[in-house]
Tab-separated table of C-alpha atoms in Angstrom:
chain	number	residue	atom	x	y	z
A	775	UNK	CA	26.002	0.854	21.589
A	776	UNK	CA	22.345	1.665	21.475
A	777	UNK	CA	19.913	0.267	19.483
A	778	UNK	CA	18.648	1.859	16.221
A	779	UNK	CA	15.413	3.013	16.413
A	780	UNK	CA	15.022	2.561	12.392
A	781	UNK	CA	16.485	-0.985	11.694
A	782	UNK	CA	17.728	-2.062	8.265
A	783	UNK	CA	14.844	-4.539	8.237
A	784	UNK	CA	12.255	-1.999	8.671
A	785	UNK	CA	13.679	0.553	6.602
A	786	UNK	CA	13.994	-2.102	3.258
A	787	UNK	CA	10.189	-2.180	3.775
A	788	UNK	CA	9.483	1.601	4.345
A	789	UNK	CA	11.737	2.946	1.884
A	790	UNK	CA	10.605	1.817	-1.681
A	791	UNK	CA	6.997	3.279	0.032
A	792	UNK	CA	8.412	6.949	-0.528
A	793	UNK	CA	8.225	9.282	-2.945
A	794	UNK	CA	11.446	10.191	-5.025
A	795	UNK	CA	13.059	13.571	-4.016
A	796	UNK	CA	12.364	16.393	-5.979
A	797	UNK	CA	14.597	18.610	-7.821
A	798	UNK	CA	15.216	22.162	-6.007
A	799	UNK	CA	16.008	24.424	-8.926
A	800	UNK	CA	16.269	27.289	-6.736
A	801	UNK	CA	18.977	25.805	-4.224
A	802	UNK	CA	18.052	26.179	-0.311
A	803	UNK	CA	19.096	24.164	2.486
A	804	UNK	CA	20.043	20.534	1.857
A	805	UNK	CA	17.175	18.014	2.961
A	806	UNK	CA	17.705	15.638	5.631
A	807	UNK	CA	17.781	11.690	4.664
A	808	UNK	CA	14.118	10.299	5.219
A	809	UNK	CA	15.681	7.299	6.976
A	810	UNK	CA	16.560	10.639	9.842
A	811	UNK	CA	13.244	11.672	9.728
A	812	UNK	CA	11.650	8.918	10.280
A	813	UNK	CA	14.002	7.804	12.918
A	814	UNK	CA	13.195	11.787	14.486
A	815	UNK	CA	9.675	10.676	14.259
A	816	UNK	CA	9.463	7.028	15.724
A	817	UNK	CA	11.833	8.750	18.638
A	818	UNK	CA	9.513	11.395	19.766
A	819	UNK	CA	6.427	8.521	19.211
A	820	UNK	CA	8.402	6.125	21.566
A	821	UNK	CA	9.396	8.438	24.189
A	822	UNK	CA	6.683	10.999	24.116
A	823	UNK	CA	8.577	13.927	23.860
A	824	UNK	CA	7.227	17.041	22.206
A	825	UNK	CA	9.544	18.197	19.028
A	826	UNK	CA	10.873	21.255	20.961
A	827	UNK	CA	12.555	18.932	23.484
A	828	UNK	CA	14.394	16.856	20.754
A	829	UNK	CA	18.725	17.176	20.639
């Protein structure tokens, strides 16, 4: 199994540092968790990708 790029230890000090969501009133696409964002975001930092190249 590989290892997570977002650990549990890391994200219990990251995650009370976010905002709340917001309310959508006007519906839309559902957003993604931040914990996946961030992890999105510390992958393309580690491995230097650019964001068109990520799966």
């Amino acid at each position: 199994m590989a290892k997570k790029i977002v650990s549990d230890e890391l994200w219990s000090i990251v995650e009370p540092l976010l905002p709340p969501p917001t309310p959508r009133p006007r519906g839309g696409r559902p957003p993604i968790s931040n914990r996946a964002a961030l992890t999105g975001i510390l992958f393309v930092l580690r491995s230097g990708i650019p964001w068109e190249m990520l799966p």
